[in-house]
PDB file of C-alpha atoms and ligand atoms in Angstrom:
ATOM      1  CA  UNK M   1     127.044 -36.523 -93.342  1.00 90.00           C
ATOM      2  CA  UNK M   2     125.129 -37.876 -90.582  1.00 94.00           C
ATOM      3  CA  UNK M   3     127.189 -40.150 -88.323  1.00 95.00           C
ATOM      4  CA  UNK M   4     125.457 -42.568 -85.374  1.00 97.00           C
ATOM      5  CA  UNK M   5     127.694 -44.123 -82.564  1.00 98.00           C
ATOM      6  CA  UNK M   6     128.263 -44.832 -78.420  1.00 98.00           C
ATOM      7  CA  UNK M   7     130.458 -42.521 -76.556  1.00 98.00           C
ATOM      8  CA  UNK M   8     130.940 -41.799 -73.177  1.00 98.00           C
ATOM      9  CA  UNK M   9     131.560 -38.264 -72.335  1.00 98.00           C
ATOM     10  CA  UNK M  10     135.213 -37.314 -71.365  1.00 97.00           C
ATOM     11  CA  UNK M  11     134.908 -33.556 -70.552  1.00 95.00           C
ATOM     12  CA  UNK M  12     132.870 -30.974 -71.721  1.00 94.00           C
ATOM     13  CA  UNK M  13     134.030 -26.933 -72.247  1.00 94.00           C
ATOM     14  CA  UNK M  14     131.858 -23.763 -72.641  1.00 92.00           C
ATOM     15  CA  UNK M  15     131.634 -22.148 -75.570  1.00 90.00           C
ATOM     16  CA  UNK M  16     130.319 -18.952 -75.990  1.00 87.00           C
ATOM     17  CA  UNK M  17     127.540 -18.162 -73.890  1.00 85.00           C
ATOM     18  CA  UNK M  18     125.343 -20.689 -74.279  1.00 85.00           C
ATOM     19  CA  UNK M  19     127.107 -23.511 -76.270  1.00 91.00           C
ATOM     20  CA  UNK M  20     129.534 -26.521 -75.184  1.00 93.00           C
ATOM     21  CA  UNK M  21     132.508 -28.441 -76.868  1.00 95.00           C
ATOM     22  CA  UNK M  22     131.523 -31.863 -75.672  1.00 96.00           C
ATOM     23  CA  UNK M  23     134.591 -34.568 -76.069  1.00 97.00           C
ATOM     24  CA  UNK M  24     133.347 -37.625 -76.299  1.00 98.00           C
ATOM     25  CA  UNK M  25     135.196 -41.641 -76.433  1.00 98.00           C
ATOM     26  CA  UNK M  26     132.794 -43.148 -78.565  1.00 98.00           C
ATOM     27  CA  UNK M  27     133.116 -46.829 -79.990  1.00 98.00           C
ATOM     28  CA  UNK M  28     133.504 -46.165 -83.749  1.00 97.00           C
ATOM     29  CA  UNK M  29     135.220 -42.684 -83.716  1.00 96.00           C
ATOM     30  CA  UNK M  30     137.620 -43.058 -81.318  1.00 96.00           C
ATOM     31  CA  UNK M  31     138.073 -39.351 -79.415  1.00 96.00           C
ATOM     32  CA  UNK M  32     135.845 -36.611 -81.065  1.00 96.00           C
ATOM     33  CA  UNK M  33     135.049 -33.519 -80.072  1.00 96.00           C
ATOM     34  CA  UNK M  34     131.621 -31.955 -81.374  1.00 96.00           C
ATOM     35  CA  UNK M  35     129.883 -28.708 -81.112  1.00 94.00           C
ATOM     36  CA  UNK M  36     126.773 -28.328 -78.628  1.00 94.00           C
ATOM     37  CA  UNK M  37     123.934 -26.152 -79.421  1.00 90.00           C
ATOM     38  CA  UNK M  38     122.529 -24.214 -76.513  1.00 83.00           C
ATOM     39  CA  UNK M  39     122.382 -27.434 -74.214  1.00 76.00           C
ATOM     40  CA  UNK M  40     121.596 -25.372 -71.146  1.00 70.00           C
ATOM     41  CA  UNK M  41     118.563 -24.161 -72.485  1.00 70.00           C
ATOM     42  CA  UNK M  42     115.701 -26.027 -70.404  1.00 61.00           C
ATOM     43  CA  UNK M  43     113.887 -27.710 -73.175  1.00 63.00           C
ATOM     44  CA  UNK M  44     117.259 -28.567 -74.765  1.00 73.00           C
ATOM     45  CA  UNK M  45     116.989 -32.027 -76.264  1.00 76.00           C
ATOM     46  CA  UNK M  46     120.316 -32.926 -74.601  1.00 86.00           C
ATOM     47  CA  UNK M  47     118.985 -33.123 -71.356  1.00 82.00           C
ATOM     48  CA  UNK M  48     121.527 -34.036 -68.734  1.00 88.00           C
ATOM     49  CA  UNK M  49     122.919 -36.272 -71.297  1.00 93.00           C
ATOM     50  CA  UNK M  50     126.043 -34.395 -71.663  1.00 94.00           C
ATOM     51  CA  UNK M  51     127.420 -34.193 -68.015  1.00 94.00           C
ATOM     52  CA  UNK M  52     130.901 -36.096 -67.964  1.00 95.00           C
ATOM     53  CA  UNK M  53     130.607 -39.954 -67.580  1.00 96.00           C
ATOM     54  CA  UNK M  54     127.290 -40.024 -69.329  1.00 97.00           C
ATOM     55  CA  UNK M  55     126.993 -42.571 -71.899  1.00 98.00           C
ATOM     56  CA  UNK M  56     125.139 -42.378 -74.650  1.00 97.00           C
ATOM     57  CA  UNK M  57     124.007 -42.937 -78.254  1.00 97.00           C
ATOM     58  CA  UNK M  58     125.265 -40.339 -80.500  1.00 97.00           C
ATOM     59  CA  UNK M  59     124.601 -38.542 -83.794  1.00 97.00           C
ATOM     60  CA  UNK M  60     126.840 -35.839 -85.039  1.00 96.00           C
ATOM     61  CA  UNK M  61     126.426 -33.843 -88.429  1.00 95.00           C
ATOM     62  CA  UNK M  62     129.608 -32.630 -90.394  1.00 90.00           C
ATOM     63  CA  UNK M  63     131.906 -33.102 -93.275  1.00 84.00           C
ATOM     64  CA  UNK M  64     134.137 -36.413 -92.626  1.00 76.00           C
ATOM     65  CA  UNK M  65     137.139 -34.151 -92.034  1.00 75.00           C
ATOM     66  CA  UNK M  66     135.428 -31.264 -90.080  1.00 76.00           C
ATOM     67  CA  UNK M  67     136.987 -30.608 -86.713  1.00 82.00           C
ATOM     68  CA  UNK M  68     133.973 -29.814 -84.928  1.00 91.00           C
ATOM     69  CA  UNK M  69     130.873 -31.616 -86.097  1.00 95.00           C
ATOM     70  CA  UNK M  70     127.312 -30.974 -84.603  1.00 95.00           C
ATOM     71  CA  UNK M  71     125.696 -33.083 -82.282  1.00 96.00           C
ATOM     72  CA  UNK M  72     122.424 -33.334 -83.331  1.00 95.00           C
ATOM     73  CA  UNK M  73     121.241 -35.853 -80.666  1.00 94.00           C
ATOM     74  CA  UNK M  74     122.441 -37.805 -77.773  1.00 95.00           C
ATOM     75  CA  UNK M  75     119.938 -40.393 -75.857  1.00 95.00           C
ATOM     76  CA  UNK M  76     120.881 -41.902 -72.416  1.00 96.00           C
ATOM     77  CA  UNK M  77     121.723 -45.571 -72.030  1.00 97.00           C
ATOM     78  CA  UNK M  78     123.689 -45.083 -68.456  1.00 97.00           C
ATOM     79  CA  UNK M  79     124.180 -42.135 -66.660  1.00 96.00           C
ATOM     80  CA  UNK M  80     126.909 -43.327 -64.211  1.00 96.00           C
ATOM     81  CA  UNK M  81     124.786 -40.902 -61.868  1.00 95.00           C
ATOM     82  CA  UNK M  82     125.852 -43.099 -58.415  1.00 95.00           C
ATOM     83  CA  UNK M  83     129.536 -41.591 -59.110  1.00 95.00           C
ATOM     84  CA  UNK M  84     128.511 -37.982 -60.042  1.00 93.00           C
ATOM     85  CA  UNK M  85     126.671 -37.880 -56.534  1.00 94.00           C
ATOM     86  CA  UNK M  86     129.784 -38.701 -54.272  1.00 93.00           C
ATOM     87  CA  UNK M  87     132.298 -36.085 -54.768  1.00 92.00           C
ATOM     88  CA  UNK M  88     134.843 -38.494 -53.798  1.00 90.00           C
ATOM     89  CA  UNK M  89     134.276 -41.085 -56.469  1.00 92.00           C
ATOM     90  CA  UNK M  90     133.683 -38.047 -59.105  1.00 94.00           C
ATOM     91  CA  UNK M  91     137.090 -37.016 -57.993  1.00 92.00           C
ATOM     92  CA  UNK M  92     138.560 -40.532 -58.673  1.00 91.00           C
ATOM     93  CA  UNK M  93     137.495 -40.970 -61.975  1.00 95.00           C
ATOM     94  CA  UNK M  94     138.087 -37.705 -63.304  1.00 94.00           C
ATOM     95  CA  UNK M  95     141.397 -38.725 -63.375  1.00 93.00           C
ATOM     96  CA  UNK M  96     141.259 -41.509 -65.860  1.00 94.00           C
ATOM     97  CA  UNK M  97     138.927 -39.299 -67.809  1.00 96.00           C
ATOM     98  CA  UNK M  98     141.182 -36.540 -68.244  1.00 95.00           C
ATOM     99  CA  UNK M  99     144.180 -39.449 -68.620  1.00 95.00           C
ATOM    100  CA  UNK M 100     141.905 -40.923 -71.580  1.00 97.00           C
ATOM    101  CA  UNK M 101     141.797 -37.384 -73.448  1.00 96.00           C
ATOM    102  CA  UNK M 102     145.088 -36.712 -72.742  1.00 95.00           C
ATOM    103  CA  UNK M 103     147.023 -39.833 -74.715  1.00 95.00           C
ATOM    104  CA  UNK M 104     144.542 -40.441 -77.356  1.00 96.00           C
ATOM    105  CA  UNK M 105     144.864 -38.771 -80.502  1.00 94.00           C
ATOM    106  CA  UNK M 106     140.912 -37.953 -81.652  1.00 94.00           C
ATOM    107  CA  UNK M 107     139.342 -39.834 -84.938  1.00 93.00           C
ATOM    108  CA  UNK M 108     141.588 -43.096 -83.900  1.00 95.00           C
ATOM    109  CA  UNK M 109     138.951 -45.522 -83.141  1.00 96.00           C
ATOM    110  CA  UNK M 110     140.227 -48.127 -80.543  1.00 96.00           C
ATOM    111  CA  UNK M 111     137.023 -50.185 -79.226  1.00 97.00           C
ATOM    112  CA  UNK M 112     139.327 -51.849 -76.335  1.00 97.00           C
ATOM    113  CA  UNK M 113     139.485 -48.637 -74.918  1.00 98.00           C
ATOM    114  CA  UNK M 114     136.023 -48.409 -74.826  1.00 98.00           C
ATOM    115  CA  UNK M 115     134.848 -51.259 -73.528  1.00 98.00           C
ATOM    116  CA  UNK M 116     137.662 -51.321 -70.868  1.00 98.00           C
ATOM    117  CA  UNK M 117     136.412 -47.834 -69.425  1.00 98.00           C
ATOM    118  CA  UNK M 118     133.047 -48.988 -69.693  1.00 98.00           C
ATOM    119  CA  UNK M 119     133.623 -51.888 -67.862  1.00 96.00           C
ATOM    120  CA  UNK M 120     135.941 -50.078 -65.577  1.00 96.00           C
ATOM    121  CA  UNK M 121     133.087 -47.191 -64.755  1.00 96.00           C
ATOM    122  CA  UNK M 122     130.149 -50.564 -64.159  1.00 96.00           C
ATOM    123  CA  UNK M 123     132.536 -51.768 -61.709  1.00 93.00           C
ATOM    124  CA  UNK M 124     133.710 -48.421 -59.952  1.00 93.00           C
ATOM    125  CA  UNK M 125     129.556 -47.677 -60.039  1.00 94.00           C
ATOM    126  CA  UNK M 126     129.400 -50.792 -58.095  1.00 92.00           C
ATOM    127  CA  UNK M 127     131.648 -49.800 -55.107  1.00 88.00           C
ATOM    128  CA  UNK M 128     133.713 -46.566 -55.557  1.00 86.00           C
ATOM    129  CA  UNK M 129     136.059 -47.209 -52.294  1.00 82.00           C
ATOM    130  CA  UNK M 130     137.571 -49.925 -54.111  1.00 78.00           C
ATOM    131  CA  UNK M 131     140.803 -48.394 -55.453  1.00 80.00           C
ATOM    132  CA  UNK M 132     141.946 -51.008 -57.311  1.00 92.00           C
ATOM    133  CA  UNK M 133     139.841 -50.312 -60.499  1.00 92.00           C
ATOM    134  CA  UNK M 134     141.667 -46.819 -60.713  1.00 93.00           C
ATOM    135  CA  UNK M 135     144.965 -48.600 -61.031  1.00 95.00           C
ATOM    136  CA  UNK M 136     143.702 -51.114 -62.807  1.00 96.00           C
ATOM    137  CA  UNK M 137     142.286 -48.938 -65.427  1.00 96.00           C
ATOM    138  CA  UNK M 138     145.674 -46.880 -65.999  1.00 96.00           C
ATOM    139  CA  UNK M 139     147.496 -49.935 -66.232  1.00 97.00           C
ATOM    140  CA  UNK M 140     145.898 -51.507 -68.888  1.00 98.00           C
ATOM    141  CA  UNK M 141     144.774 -48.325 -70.524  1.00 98.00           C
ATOM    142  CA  UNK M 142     148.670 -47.598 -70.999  1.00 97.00           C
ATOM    143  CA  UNK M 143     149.030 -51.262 -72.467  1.00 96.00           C
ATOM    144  CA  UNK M 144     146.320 -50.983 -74.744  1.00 96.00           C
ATOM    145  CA  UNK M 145     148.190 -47.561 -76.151  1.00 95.00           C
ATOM    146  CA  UNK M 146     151.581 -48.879 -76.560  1.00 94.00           C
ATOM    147  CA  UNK M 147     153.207 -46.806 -73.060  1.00 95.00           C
ATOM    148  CA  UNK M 148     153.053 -49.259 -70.108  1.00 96.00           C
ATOM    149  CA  UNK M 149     156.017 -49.245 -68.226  1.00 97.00           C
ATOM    150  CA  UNK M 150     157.585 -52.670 -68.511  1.00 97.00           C
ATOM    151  CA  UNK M 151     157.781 -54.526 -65.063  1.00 97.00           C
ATOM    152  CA  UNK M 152     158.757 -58.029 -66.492  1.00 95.00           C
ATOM    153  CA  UNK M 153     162.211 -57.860 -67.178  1.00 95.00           C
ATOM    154  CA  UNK M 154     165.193 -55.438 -68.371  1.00 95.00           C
ATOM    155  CA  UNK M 155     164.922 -53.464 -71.143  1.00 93.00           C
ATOM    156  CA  UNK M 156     168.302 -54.242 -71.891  1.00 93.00           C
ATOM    157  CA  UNK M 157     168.437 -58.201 -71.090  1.00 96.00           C
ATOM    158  CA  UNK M 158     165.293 -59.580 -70.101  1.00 96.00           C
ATOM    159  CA  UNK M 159     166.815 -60.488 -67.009  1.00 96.00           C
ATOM    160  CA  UNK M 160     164.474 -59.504 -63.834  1.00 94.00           C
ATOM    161  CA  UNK M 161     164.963 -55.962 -62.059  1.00 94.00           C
ATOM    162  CA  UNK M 162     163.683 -54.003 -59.301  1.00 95.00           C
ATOM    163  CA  UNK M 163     164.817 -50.738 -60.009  1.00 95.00           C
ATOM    164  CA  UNK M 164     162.247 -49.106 -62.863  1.00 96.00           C
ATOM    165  CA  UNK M 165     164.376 -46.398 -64.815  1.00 94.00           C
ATOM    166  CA  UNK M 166     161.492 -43.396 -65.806  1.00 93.00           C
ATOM    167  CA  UNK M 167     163.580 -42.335 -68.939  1.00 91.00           C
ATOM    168  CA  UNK M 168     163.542 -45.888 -70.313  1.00 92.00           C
ATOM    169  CA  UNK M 169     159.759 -46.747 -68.984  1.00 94.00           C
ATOM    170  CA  UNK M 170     161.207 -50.096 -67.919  1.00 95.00           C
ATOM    171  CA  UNK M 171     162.958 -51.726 -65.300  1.00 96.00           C
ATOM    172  CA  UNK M 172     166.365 -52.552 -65.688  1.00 94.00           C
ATOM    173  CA  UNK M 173     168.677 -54.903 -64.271  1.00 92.00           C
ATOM    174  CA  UNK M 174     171.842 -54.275 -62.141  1.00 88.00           C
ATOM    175  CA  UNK M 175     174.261 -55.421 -64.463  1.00 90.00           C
ATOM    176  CA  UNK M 176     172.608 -53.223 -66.826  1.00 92.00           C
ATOM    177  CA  UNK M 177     172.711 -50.251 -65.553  1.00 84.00           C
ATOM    178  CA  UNK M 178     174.243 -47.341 -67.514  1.00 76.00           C
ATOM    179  CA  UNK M 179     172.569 -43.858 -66.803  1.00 67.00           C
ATOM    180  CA  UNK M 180     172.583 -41.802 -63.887  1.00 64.00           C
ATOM    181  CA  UNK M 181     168.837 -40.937 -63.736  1.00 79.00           C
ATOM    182  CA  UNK M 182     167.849 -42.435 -59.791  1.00 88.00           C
ATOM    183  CA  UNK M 183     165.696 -45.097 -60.397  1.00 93.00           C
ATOM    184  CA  UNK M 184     162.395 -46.398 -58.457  1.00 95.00           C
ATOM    185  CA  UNK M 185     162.750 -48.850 -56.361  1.00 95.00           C
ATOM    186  CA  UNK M 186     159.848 -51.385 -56.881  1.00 97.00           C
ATOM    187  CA  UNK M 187     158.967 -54.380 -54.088  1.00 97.00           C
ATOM    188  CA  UNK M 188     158.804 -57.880 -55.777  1.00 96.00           C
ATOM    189  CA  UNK M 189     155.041 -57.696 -54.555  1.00 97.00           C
ATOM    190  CA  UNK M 190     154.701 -54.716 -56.206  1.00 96.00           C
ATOM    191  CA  UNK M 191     155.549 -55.789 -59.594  1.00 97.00           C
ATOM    192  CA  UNK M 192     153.214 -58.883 -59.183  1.00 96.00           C
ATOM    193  CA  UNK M 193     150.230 -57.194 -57.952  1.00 96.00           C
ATOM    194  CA  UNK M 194     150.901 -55.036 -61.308  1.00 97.00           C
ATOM    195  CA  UNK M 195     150.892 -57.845 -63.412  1.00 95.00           C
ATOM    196  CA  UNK M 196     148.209 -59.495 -61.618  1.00 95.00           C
ATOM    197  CA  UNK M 197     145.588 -56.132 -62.386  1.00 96.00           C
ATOM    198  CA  UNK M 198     147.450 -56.092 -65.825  1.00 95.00           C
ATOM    199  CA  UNK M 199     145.417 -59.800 -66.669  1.00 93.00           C
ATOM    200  CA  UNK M 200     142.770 -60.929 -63.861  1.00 92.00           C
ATOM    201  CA  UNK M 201     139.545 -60.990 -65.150  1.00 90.00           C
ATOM    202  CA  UNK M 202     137.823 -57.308 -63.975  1.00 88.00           C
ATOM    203  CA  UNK M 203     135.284 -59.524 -61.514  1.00 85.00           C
ATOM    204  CA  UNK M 204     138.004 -61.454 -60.208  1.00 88.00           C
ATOM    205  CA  UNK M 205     139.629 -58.018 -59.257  1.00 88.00           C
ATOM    206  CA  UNK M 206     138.032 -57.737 -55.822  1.00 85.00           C
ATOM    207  CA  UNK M 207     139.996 -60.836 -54.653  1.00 89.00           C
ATOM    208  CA  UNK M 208     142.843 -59.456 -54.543  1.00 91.00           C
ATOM    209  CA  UNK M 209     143.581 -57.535 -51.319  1.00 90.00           C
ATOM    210  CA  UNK M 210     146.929 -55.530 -51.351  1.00 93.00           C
ATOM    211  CA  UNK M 211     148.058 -53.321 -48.623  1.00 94.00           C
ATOM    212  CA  UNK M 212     148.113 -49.657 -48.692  1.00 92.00           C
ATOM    213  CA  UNK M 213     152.239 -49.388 -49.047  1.00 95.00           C
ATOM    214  CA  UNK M 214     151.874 -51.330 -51.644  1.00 95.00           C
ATOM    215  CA  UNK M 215     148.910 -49.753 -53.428  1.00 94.00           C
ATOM    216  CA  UNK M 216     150.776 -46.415 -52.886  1.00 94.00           C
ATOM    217  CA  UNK M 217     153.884 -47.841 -54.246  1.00 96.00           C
ATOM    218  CA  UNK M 218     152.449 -48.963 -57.488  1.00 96.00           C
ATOM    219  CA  UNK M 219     150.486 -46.028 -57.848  1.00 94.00           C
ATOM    220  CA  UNK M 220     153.501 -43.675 -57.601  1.00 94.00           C
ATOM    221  CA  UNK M 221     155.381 -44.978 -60.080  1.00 96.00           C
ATOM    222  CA  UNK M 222     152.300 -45.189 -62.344  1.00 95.00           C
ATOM    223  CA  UNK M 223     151.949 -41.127 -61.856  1.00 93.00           C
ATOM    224  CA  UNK M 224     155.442 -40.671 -62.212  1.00 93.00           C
ATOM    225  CA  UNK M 225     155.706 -42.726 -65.549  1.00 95.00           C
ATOM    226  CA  UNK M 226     152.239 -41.441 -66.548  1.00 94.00           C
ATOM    227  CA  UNK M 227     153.408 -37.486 -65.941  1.00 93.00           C
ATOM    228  CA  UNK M 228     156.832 -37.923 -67.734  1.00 93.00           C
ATOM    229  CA  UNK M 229     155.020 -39.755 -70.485  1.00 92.00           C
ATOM    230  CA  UNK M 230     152.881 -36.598 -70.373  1.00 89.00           C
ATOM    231  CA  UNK M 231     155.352 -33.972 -69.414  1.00 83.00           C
ATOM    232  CA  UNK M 232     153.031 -32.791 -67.279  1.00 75.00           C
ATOM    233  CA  UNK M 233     151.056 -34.221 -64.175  1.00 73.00           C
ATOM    234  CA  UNK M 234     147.230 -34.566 -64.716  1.00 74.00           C
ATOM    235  CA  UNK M 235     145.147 -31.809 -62.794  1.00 76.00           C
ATOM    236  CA  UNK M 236     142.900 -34.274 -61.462  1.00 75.00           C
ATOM    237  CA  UNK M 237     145.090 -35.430 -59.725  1.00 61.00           C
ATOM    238  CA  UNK M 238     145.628 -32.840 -57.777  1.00 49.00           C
ATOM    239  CA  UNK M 239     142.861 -33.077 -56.099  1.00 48.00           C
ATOM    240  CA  UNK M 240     142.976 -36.275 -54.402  1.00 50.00           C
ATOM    241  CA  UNK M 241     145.545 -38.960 -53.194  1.00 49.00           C
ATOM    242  CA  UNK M 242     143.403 -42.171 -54.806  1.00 44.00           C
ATOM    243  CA  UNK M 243     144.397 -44.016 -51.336  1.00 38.00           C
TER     244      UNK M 243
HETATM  245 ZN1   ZN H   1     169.778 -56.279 -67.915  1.00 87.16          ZN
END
């Protein structure tokens, strides 16, 4: 069965010599993963269409349940090619590639999660030194999937809370307090610049102008929630500090 869609390449792995596993976020199928004939050869009909952040129209070939289909085609629309060339921005959005692969479970279509990286990759394509977008997108990535770490209250009461408690992905209020995991101390501006990029419109984002502290505050606990979500820290990030 012949199947047509969008998708935006996540990552790609060799296979073989000559052949790649291409995982792709596409707009009907969720995360799929689909076999590559030879696209290294230099008349391949792939092209370049297969490097990671390339987005494309699809068609794979394979039983409904097969867990590797073909892909039998795979046409440009935008290449994202502005980010590929600056290592640095490359190195940015690897990370909430290999964040995307990592949570979703594949054949689970979820079209808000498509459109938001789409829209976050347009804007980051725009002006990569703008960190904000890389926040932004984890943020509201995590919402969208059912783990964002609740800022808006206690777990427990509702009441509000500075100190965010990893184990329970929440904050939770003094009165409340029970365990003896050490919690992380979050900034009242902290907590409202993350519900501010949890709800401004993405265009609005650049009005917003937060200082370093307090984008490295946010963005630590984000890690920290997003590696014990995980169990493990991603290996893009690494790399890089995004600030
Ligand atoms: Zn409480």
């Amino acid at each position: 069965m012949l199947r047509r869609t969008e998708g935006i390449v996540l990552k790609t792995a060799l296979f073989g010599e000559a052949d790649l596993i291409v995982t792709h976020l596409t707009s009907d199928f969720g995360l799929i993963k689909t076999f590559a004939k030879s696209p290294r050869k230099i008349k391949s009909r792939f092209g370049s269409s297969l490097e990671p952040l390339t987005y494309s129209k699809i068609s794979f070939w394979g039983k409904e349940d097969a867990n590797l289909p073909r892909l039998t085609q795979s046409d440009i629309i935008l290449s994202f090619q502005l980010i590929r060339d600056r290592l640095e921005c490359f190195l940015k959005v690897s990370e909430i590639l290999e964040l995307t692969a990592s949570f979703l479970p594949e054949h689970e279509a979820n079209r808000k999660v498509f459109m938001l990286l789409l829209d976050v990759l347009k804007e980051t394509e725009k002006d990569c030194t703008l960190p904000l977008h890389i926040i932004l997108y984890k943020i509201r990535f995590l919402n969208l999937i059912g783990y964002a770490p609740r800022l808006d209250g206690c777990a427990n009461c509702g009441k509000t809370g500075f100190s965010f408690y990893i184990s329970h992905g929440s904050v939770i209020c003094e009165r409340c307090i029970t365990g003896m995991d050490s919690p992380i101390k979050l900034s009242p501006a902290s907590i409202k610049l993350y519900e501010s990029l949890s709800r401004w419109d993405l265009s609005l984002i650049e009005r917003i102008k937060p200082s370093r502290n307090l984008l490295a505050e946010l963005s630590d606990m984000l890690n920290d929630h997003i590696r014990y979500r995980l169990t493990r820290p991603l290996k893009s990030g690494a790399f890089h500090k995004v600030f």
